[in-house]
CSV table of C-alpha atoms and ligand atoms in Angstrom, one decimal:
chain,number,residue,atom,x,y,z
I,1,MET,CA,113.3,100.3,78.3
I,2,SER,CA,110.3,98.1,79.0
I,3,ILE,CA,106.7,99.3,80.9
I,4,THR,CA,104.1,97.2,82.3
I,5,VAL,CA,100.9,99.0,83.0
I,6,VAL,CA,97.5,97.5,85.0
I,7,GLY,CA,94.8,100.2,84.9
I,8,SER,CA,90.9,99.8,83.3
I,9,ILE,CA,91.4,98.7,79.5
I,10,ALA,CA,87.4,100.7,78.9
I,11,PHE,CA,84.5,101.6,77.1
I,12,ASP,CA,83.7,105.4,77.6
I,13,SER,CA,81.0,107.3,77.1
I,14,VAL,CA,81.5,111.1,76.7
I,15,LYS,CA,79.6,114.5,76.6
I,16,THR,CA,81.0,117.6,76.9
I,17,PRO,CA,79.8,121.0,75.2
I,18,PHE,CA,81.8,120.4,71.2
I,19,GLY,CA,80.6,116.5,71.0
I,20,GLU,CA,79.6,112.6,72.2
I,21,ARG,CA,80.8,109.7,71.5
I,22,GLU,CA,78.9,106.3,73.2
I,23,ARG,CA,81.7,102.9,73.7
I,24,MET,CA,84.6,105.0,72.4
I,25,LEU,CA,88.3,103.1,73.2
I,26,GLY,CA,89.2,103.7,76.8
I,27,GLY,CA,90.5,103.2,80.4
I,28,ALA,CA,93.6,104.4,81.5
I,29,ALA,CA,96.1,101.9,81.1
I,30,VAL,CA,95.3,102.3,76.9
I,31,HIS,CA,95.6,106.0,77.0
I,32,PHE,CA,98.8,105.6,78.9
I,33,ALA,CA,99.6,102.1,77.0
I,34,LEU,CA,99.3,104.3,74.2
I,35,ALA,CA,101.1,107.3,74.7
I,36,ALA,CA,103.4,105.7,76.1
I,37,SER,CA,104.7,103.9,73.0
I,38,PHE,CA,106.0,106.7,71.6
I,39,LEU,CA,108.7,106.2,74.1
I,40,ALA,CA,109.0,102.7,75.4
I,41,ASP,CA,107.9,99.3,75.0
I,42,VAL,CA,104.7,99.0,76.7
I,43,CYS,CA,102.6,95.6,78.1
I,44,VAL,CA,99.3,96.0,79.4
I,45,VAL,CA,98.3,93.4,81.9
I,46,GLY,CA,93.9,94.0,82.8
I,47,PRO,CA,90.5,92.0,82.0
I,48,VAL,CA,88.6,92.6,78.9
I,49,GLY,CA,84.6,91.2,78.7
I,50,ASP,CA,83.5,89.7,75.5
I,51,ASP,CA,82.3,92.9,73.7
I,52,PHE,CA,85.6,94.4,73.3
I,53,GLY,CA,86.7,93.4,70.0
I,54,GLU,CA,90.0,92.2,68.0
I,55,GLU,CA,89.2,96.2,66.5
I,56,GLN,CA,90.7,97.9,69.7
I,57,LEU,CA,93.1,95.6,70.2
I,58,GLU,CA,94.2,96.4,66.7
I,59,VAL,CA,94.6,100.2,67.8
I,60,MET,CA,97.3,99.3,70.5
I,61,ARG,CA,99.0,96.5,68.5
I,62,ARG,CA,99.9,99.6,65.9
I,63,ARG,CA,101.3,101.6,68.4
I,64,GLY,CA,103.8,98.5,69.2
I,65,VAL,CA,101.9,97.9,72.6
I,66,ASP,CA,101.8,94.5,73.6
I,67,VAL,CA,98.5,92.8,74.4
I,68,SER,CA,99.7,90.3,74.9
I,69,ASP,CA,98.6,89.7,79.0
I,70,ILE,CA,95.0,91.6,78.9
I,71,GLU,CA,93.0,88.8,79.2
I,72,ARG,CA,88.9,88.3,77.9
I,73,ALA,CA,87.2,86.9,80.6
I,74,ALA,CA,84.4,85.1,79.0
I,75,GLY,CA,81.3,85.7,79.7
I,76,GLY,CA,82.1,89.7,81.0
I,77,LYS,CA,81.6,92.6,80.9
I,78,THR,CA,84.6,95.9,80.1
I,79,PHE,CA,84.7,98.5,82.7
I,80,PHE,CA,83.1,100.5,81.0
I,81,TRP,CA,82.7,104.4,82.2
I,82,ARG,CA,79.9,107.5,81.2
I,83,GLY,CA,81.4,110.8,82.2
I,84,GLU,CA,79.8,114.6,81.0
I,85,TYR,CA,81.8,118.6,81.2
I,86,GLY,CA,80.4,121.0,81.4
I,87,TRP,CA,81.3,124.8,79.6
I,88,ASP,CA,84.0,124.7,82.5
I,89,LEU,CA,86.5,121.8,80.7
I,90,ASN,CA,88.1,120.9,84.3
I,91,SER,CA,85.6,119.8,85.7
I,92,ARG,CA,83.7,116.5,84.7
I,93,GLU,CA,80.7,114.7,86.4
I,94,THR,CA,80.8,111.0,86.4
I,95,LEU,CA,77.1,109.7,85.5
I,96,ASP,CA,78.0,105.9,85.6
I,97,THR,CA,81.1,103.4,86.5
I,98,GLN,CA,80.4,99.4,85.9
I,99,LEU,CA,84.0,97.7,87.1
I,100,GLY,CA,81.8,94.6,84.9
I,101,VAL,CA,85.5,91.7,84.3
I,102,PHE,CA,87.6,93.6,87.2
I,103,GLU,CA,85.5,92.6,89.7
I,104,GLY,CA,87.4,89.6,90.5
I,105,PHE,CA,90.4,90.1,88.5
I,106,GLN,CA,93.1,87.9,89.9
I,107,PRO,CA,95.8,89.3,87.5
I,108,LYS,CA,98.2,86.5,86.6
I,109,LEU,CA,101.1,88.2,85.0
I,110,SER,CA,103.0,86.8,81.9
I,111,GLU,CA,106.9,86.5,82.2
I,112,ARG,CA,107.1,89.3,79.7
I,113,SER,CA,105.6,91.9,82.1
I,114,ARG,CA,107.3,90.8,84.9
I,115,ALA,CA,110.9,91.3,83.3
I,116,SER,CA,109.4,95.0,82.9
I,117,ASP,CA,112.6,97.2,84.8
I,118,VAL,CA,108.9,100.4,84.9
I,119,LEU,CA,105.1,99.8,86.0
I,120,PHE,CA,103.0,102.4,86.5
I,121,LEU,CA,99.9,101.2,88.7
I,122,ALA,CA,97.4,103.4,86.4
I,123,ASN,CA,94.0,104.0,87.8
I,124,ILE,CA,91.9,101.1,89.4
I,125,GLN,CA,91.0,99.3,92.6
I,126,PRO,CA,93.5,100.0,95.1
I,127,GLU,CA,93.5,96.3,95.8
I,128,LEU,CA,94.9,95.4,92.5
I,129,GLN,CA,97.3,97.6,92.1
I,130,LEU,CA,99.2,96.4,95.1
I,131,GLU,CA,98.7,92.9,93.7
I,132,VAL,CA,100.4,93.4,90.4
I,133,ARG,CA,102.9,95.6,92.6
I,134,ARG,CA,103.8,92.7,94.7
I,135,GLN,CA,104.7,91.0,91.6
I,136,LEU,CA,107.4,93.0,90.0
I,137,PRO,CA,109.3,93.5,93.4
I,138,HIS,CA,112.2,94.9,91.6
I,139,ALA,CA,110.5,97.0,89.0
I,140,ARG,CA,113.4,100.2,88.2
I,141,PHE,CA,111.1,102.7,89.2
I,142,VAL,CA,107.3,102.2,90.3
I,143,ALA,CA,104.5,105.6,89.8
I,144,LEU,CA,100.9,105.3,90.4
I,145,ASP,CA,97.8,107.2,89.8
I,146,SER,CA,94.6,107.3,91.4
I,147,MET,CA,90.8,109.6,92.1
I,148,ASN,CA,88.7,110.4,94.5
I,149,LEU,CA,86.3,107.2,94.2
I,150,TRP,CA,89.7,105.3,95.6
I,151,ILE,CA,89.9,108.0,97.8
I,152,ASP,CA,86.5,107.3,98.8
I,153,VAL,CA,86.3,103.9,99.3
I,154,ALA,CA,89.3,102.4,100.0
I,155,ARG,CA,91.9,104.6,101.2
I,156,ASP,CA,94.0,102.5,103.6
I,157,SER,CA,94.7,100.5,100.5
I,158,LEU,CA,95.1,103.0,98.4
I,159,VAL,CA,98.1,104.5,101.5
I,160,ARG,CA,99.6,100.9,101.3
I,161,ALA,CA,99.7,101.4,97.4
I,162,ILE,CA,101.5,104.9,97.8
I,163,GLU,CA,103.8,103.5,99.9
I,164,SER,CA,105.2,100.9,98.2
I,165,VAL,CA,105.7,103.3,95.1
I,166,ASP,CA,109.3,105.7,93.7
I,167,CYS,CA,106.2,108.6,92.8
I,168,VAL,CA,102.6,109.3,92.6
I,169,ILE,CA,101.0,111.3,90.0
I,170,LEU,CA,98.0,112.8,91.0
I,171,ASN,CA,95.1,115.8,90.2
I,172,ASP,CA,95.8,118.6,92.9
I,173,ALA,CA,92.3,118.3,94.6
I,174,GLU,CA,93.0,114.5,95.3
I,175,LEU,CA,96.8,115.5,97.3
I,176,ARG,CA,94.3,117.9,98.9
I,177,GLN,CA,91.3,114.8,99.9
I,178,LEU,CA,93.9,112.2,100.7
I,179,THR,CA,96.2,114.1,102.9
I,180,GLY,CA,93.2,116.3,104.2
I,181,LYS,CA,96.2,119.3,104.0
I,182,PRO,CA,94.9,122.6,102.3
I,183,ASN,CA,98.4,123.4,100.6
I,184,LEU,CA,99.8,121.2,97.1
I,185,VAL,CA,102.9,121.6,98.5
I,186,SER,CA,102.1,120.7,101.9
I,187,ALA,CA,100.1,117.7,100.3
I,188,ALA,CA,102.7,116.7,98.4
I,189,ARG,CA,105.3,116.6,101.5
I,190,GLU,CA,102.7,114.8,103.4
I,191,ILE,CA,103.4,112.1,100.9
I,192,LEU,CA,106.9,111.9,100.7
I,193,SER,CA,107.6,111.5,104.6
I,194,TRP,CA,105.3,108.0,103.9
I,195,THR,CA,107.0,104.9,104.1
I,196,PRO,CA,105.9,101.5,103.6
I,197,SER,CA,105.3,99.6,106.9
I,198,VAL,CA,105.7,96.4,105.5
I,199,ALA,CA,108.2,96.0,101.9
I,200,PRO,CA,106.3,94.3,99.0
I,201,GLY,CA,109.4,91.9,99.5
I,202,SER,CA,112.1,94.0,98.1
I,203,GLU,CA,115.1,96.6,99.7
I,204,GLN,CA,113.5,98.3,96.9
I,205,ALA,CA,110.0,99.3,99.3
I,206,ARG,CA,111.1,103.3,100.5
I,207,GLY,CA,108.0,105.1,99.9
I,208,PRO,CA,107.4,107.8,97.7
I,209,ARG,CA,110.1,109.9,95.6
I,210,VAL,CA,108.6,111.8,93.7
I,211,VAL,CA,105.6,113.5,93.8
I,212,VAL,CA,103.8,115.3,90.7
I,213,ALA,CA,100.3,117.2,91.1
I,214,LYS,CA,97.8,117.3,88.1
I,215,GLN,CA,96.7,120.3,87.4
I,216,GLY,CA,94.5,120.0,84.4
I,217,GLU,CA,94.4,123.0,81.3
I,218,TYR,CA,97.0,124.9,84.7
I,219,GLY,CA,99.3,122.6,84.2
I,220,ALA,CA,101.4,120.4,86.5
I,221,ALA,CA,103.9,120.4,89.6
I,222,LEU,CA,106.8,118.5,90.2
I,223,ILE,CA,108.1,117.8,93.4
I,224,THR,CA,110.6,116.2,95.4
I,225,PRO,CA,111.7,116.6,99.0
I,226,ASP,CA,114.1,118.7,97.7
I,227,SER,CA,112.9,120.4,95.1
I,228,PHE,CA,110.1,122.4,93.1
I,229,PHE,CA,108.7,122.8,89.3
I,230,ALA,CA,106.5,123.1,87.1
I,231,LEU,CA,104.9,124.1,83.6
I,232,PRO,CA,101.9,125.3,82.0
I,233,ALA,CA,99.8,123.2,79.6
I,234,TYR,CA,101.0,123.5,76.7
I,235,PRO,CA,97.6,126.5,75.6
I,236,LEU,CA,95.3,125.8,73.0
I,237,GLU,CA,92.6,127.6,71.2
I,238,THR,CA,90.6,124.3,71.3
I,239,VAL,CA,90.6,121.7,73.6
I,240,ILE,CA,87.5,119.2,72.5
I,241,ASP,CA,88.0,116.2,75.3
I,242,PRO,CA,90.0,116.1,78.4
I,243,THR,CA,89.0,112.1,79.3
I,244,GLY,CA,92.7,110.2,78.9
I,245,ALA,CA,95.0,113.8,79.6
I,246,GLY,CA,95.8,113.2,83.2
I,247,ASP,CA,96.7,108.8,82.1
I,248,THR,CA,98.6,110.2,78.6
I,249,PHE,CA,100.4,112.7,80.6
I,250,ALA,CA,101.4,109.9,82.8
I,251,GLY,CA,102.6,107.1,79.8
I,252,GLY,CA,104.5,110.7,78.8
I,253,PHE,CA,106.1,111.4,81.8
I,254,VAL,CA,106.8,107.5,82.5
I,255,ALA,CA,107.9,106.6,79.1
I,256,TYR,CA,110.9,109.1,79.5
I,257,ILE,CA,112.4,107.8,82.8
I,258,ALA,CA,111.7,104.4,81.3
I,259,ALA,CA,113.8,105.2,78.2
I,260,HIS,CA,116.4,106.7,80.1
I,261,PRO,CA,117.6,103.2,82.0
I,262,GLN,CA,120.9,105.0,83.1
I,263,GLU,CA,120.3,108.5,84.2
I,264,ALA,CA,120.1,108.7,87.9
I,265,LEU,CA,115.9,110.0,88.9
I,266,SER,CA,118.0,113.5,89.0
I,267,ASP,CA,115.9,116.7,88.7
I,268,GLU,CA,116.9,117.3,86.0
I,269,LEU,CA,115.6,114.1,84.3
I,270,LEU,CA,112.0,115.0,86.4
I,271,ARG,CA,112.3,118.4,84.5
I,272,ARG,CA,112.2,117.0,81.6
I,273,ALA,CA,109.9,114.4,81.6
I,274,MET,CA,107.4,116.5,82.5
I,275,ALA,CA,107.7,118.7,79.7
I,276,HIS,CA,107.2,115.2,77.1
I,277,ALA,CA,104.1,114.4,80.0
I,278,THR,CA,102.6,117.7,79.2
I,279,VAL,CA,103.5,117.2,75.3
I,280,LEU,CA,101.3,114.4,74.6
I,281,ALA,CA,98.5,115.7,77.3
I,282,SER,CA,97.9,118.3,74.9
I,283,PHE,CA,97.3,116.2,72.0
I,284,ASN,CA,95.1,114.1,73.6
I,285,VAL,CA,92.4,116.5,74.6
I,286,GLU,CA,92.5,117.7,70.9
I,287,GLU,CA,90.1,116.0,70.2
I,288,PHE,CA,87.3,112.5,71.6
I,289,GLY,CA,89.0,109.1,73.5
I,290,THR,CA,92.2,107.6,71.7
I,291,GLU,CA,90.9,109.4,67.9
I,292,ARG,CA,94.4,112.4,68.2
I,293,ILE,CA,97.4,110.0,69.9
I,294,GLU,CA,96.5,107.0,67.1
I,295,ARG,CA,97.1,109.1,64.3
I,296,LEU,CA,99.5,111.4,66.1
I,297,THR,CA,103.9,112.1,65.2
I,298,GLY,CA,107.2,111.5,66.5
I,299,ALA,CA,107.8,115.0,64.2
I,300,GLU,CA,104.3,115.9,66.1
I,301,ILE,CA,106.1,115.5,69.1
I,302,VAL,CA,109.0,117.0,68.9
I,303,ALA,CA,108.4,120.5,67.8
I,304,ARG,CA,105.6,120.4,70.3
I,305,ILE,CA,108.6,120.3,72.8
I,306,HIS,CA,110.5,122.9,71.4
I,307,GLU,CA,107.4,125.1,71.4
I,308,LEU,CA,106.4,124.7,75.3
I,309,GLN,CA,110.4,125.6,76.1
I,310,ALA,CA,110.6,127.7,73.6
I,311,MET,CA,107.1,130.0,76.1
I,312,THR,CA,109.0,129.0,79.6
I,313,GLN,CA,112.3,130.0,79.0
I,314,PHE,CA,112.5,133.4,80.4
I,315,SER,CA,116.5,135.5,81.4
I,316,GLU,CA,117.1,136.8,84.7
I,317,ALA,CA,116.2,140.7,84.8
I,318,PRO,CA,119.2,142.3,86.6
I,319,LEU,CA,117.7,145.0,88.0
I,320,ALA,CA,118.2,147.0,91.4
I,321,LEU,CA,115.0,146.6,92.6
I,322,ARG,CA,113.4,149.8,94.7
I,323,ALA,CA,114.4,149.1,98.5
A,1,AMP,P1,91.7,110.5,83.2
A,1,AMP,O1,90.6,111.4,82.5
A,1,AMP,O2,93.2,111.1,82.8
A,1,AMP,O3,91.5,110.6,84.6
A,1,AMP,O4,91.0,109.4,82.8
A,1,AMP,C1,89.7,109.1,82.3
A,1,AMP,C2,89.8,107.3,82.3
A,1,AMP,O5,89.6,107.0,83.2
A,1,AMP,C3,88.7,107.2,80.8
A,1,AMP,O6,89.4,106.7,80.2
A,1,AMP,C4,87.9,106.3,82.1
A,1,AMP,O7,87.4,104.7,81.4
A,1,AMP,C5,88.9,106.2,83.7
A,1,AMP,N1,88.3,105.8,84.4
A,1,AMP,C6,86.8,105.9,84.7
A,1,AMP,N2,86.6,106.7,86.1
A,1,AMP,C7,87.9,105.1,86.3
A,1,AMP,C8,87.6,104.5,87.9
A,1,AMP,N3,87.2,104.7,88.8
A,1,AMP,N4,88.5,103.4,88.0
A,1,AMP,C9,89.7,103.2,86.6
A,1,AMP,N5,89.0,103.6,85.5
A,1,AMP,C10,88.7,104.9,85.4
């Protein structure tokens, strides 16, 4: 029932058509952990600098997130990202990325975080993802996210990292960029065919068997070797800041699987995980950064799951079609 996550822990400066924020709490691992904390225990692994305060740690602690594997690197600077969105909130421009303490970071996981049965390799250098993967060789379920930057500058390491996991969660454009396939389904099929050349210390390593394609405001698709499923995004009239939506989605998806340790990784389970992921992501974008998720309640999540279920159901139409 517990998840370990490694990924960026950050300060984000974000501008959208609806406002801007300077140096708010962000990072892939943070957004993931806050969302996942509604369904499972979460340990966050990663470094922060002197500029990261108790106030930021407290946001995670308040949601019961275990922050004891967050290392403070004396004299270092916390990962920093600056991005700007135009009217099309599906696309954004990265204006600055400063790895700070992630450069040269050597993850040393505590016994507690190595004992997790589920692992999420959130967006960060693929070499670091691999390093953490090696420290949890027996995890029951391992998922990974990444981004265009790492496809551009560290593709080989990223492919090795992907080969070491069960599930890949990427934006549809990233799936196409990574595989060179113009079509989403064929890109996913290509990834599902990858198998590890060197197993990371375990007989369990068999290559990815689930691909999730995130499609921004259009929702997300799930592709396995023998099935396809898709959900629209929960329709919102007001989206303020999409930053972290992908990580929040991953938090809901992976934590739903972590919360069902007795269930096989069936389509049924994966589809319910998709619904929880979709709903959590929909709350994240309603306000800047982590603001909305910080005061989200379980009752709000359940109500929106019901609404999403109602709006995605349809009955078969027994109509004789004119040939
Ligand atoms: P998302 O909107 O879900 O794609 O994720 C946004 C988060 O990713 C922000 O909070 C950033 O701090 C973080 N981020 C942006 N660029 C990078 C990067 N190159 N490596 C790791 N995390 C990043």
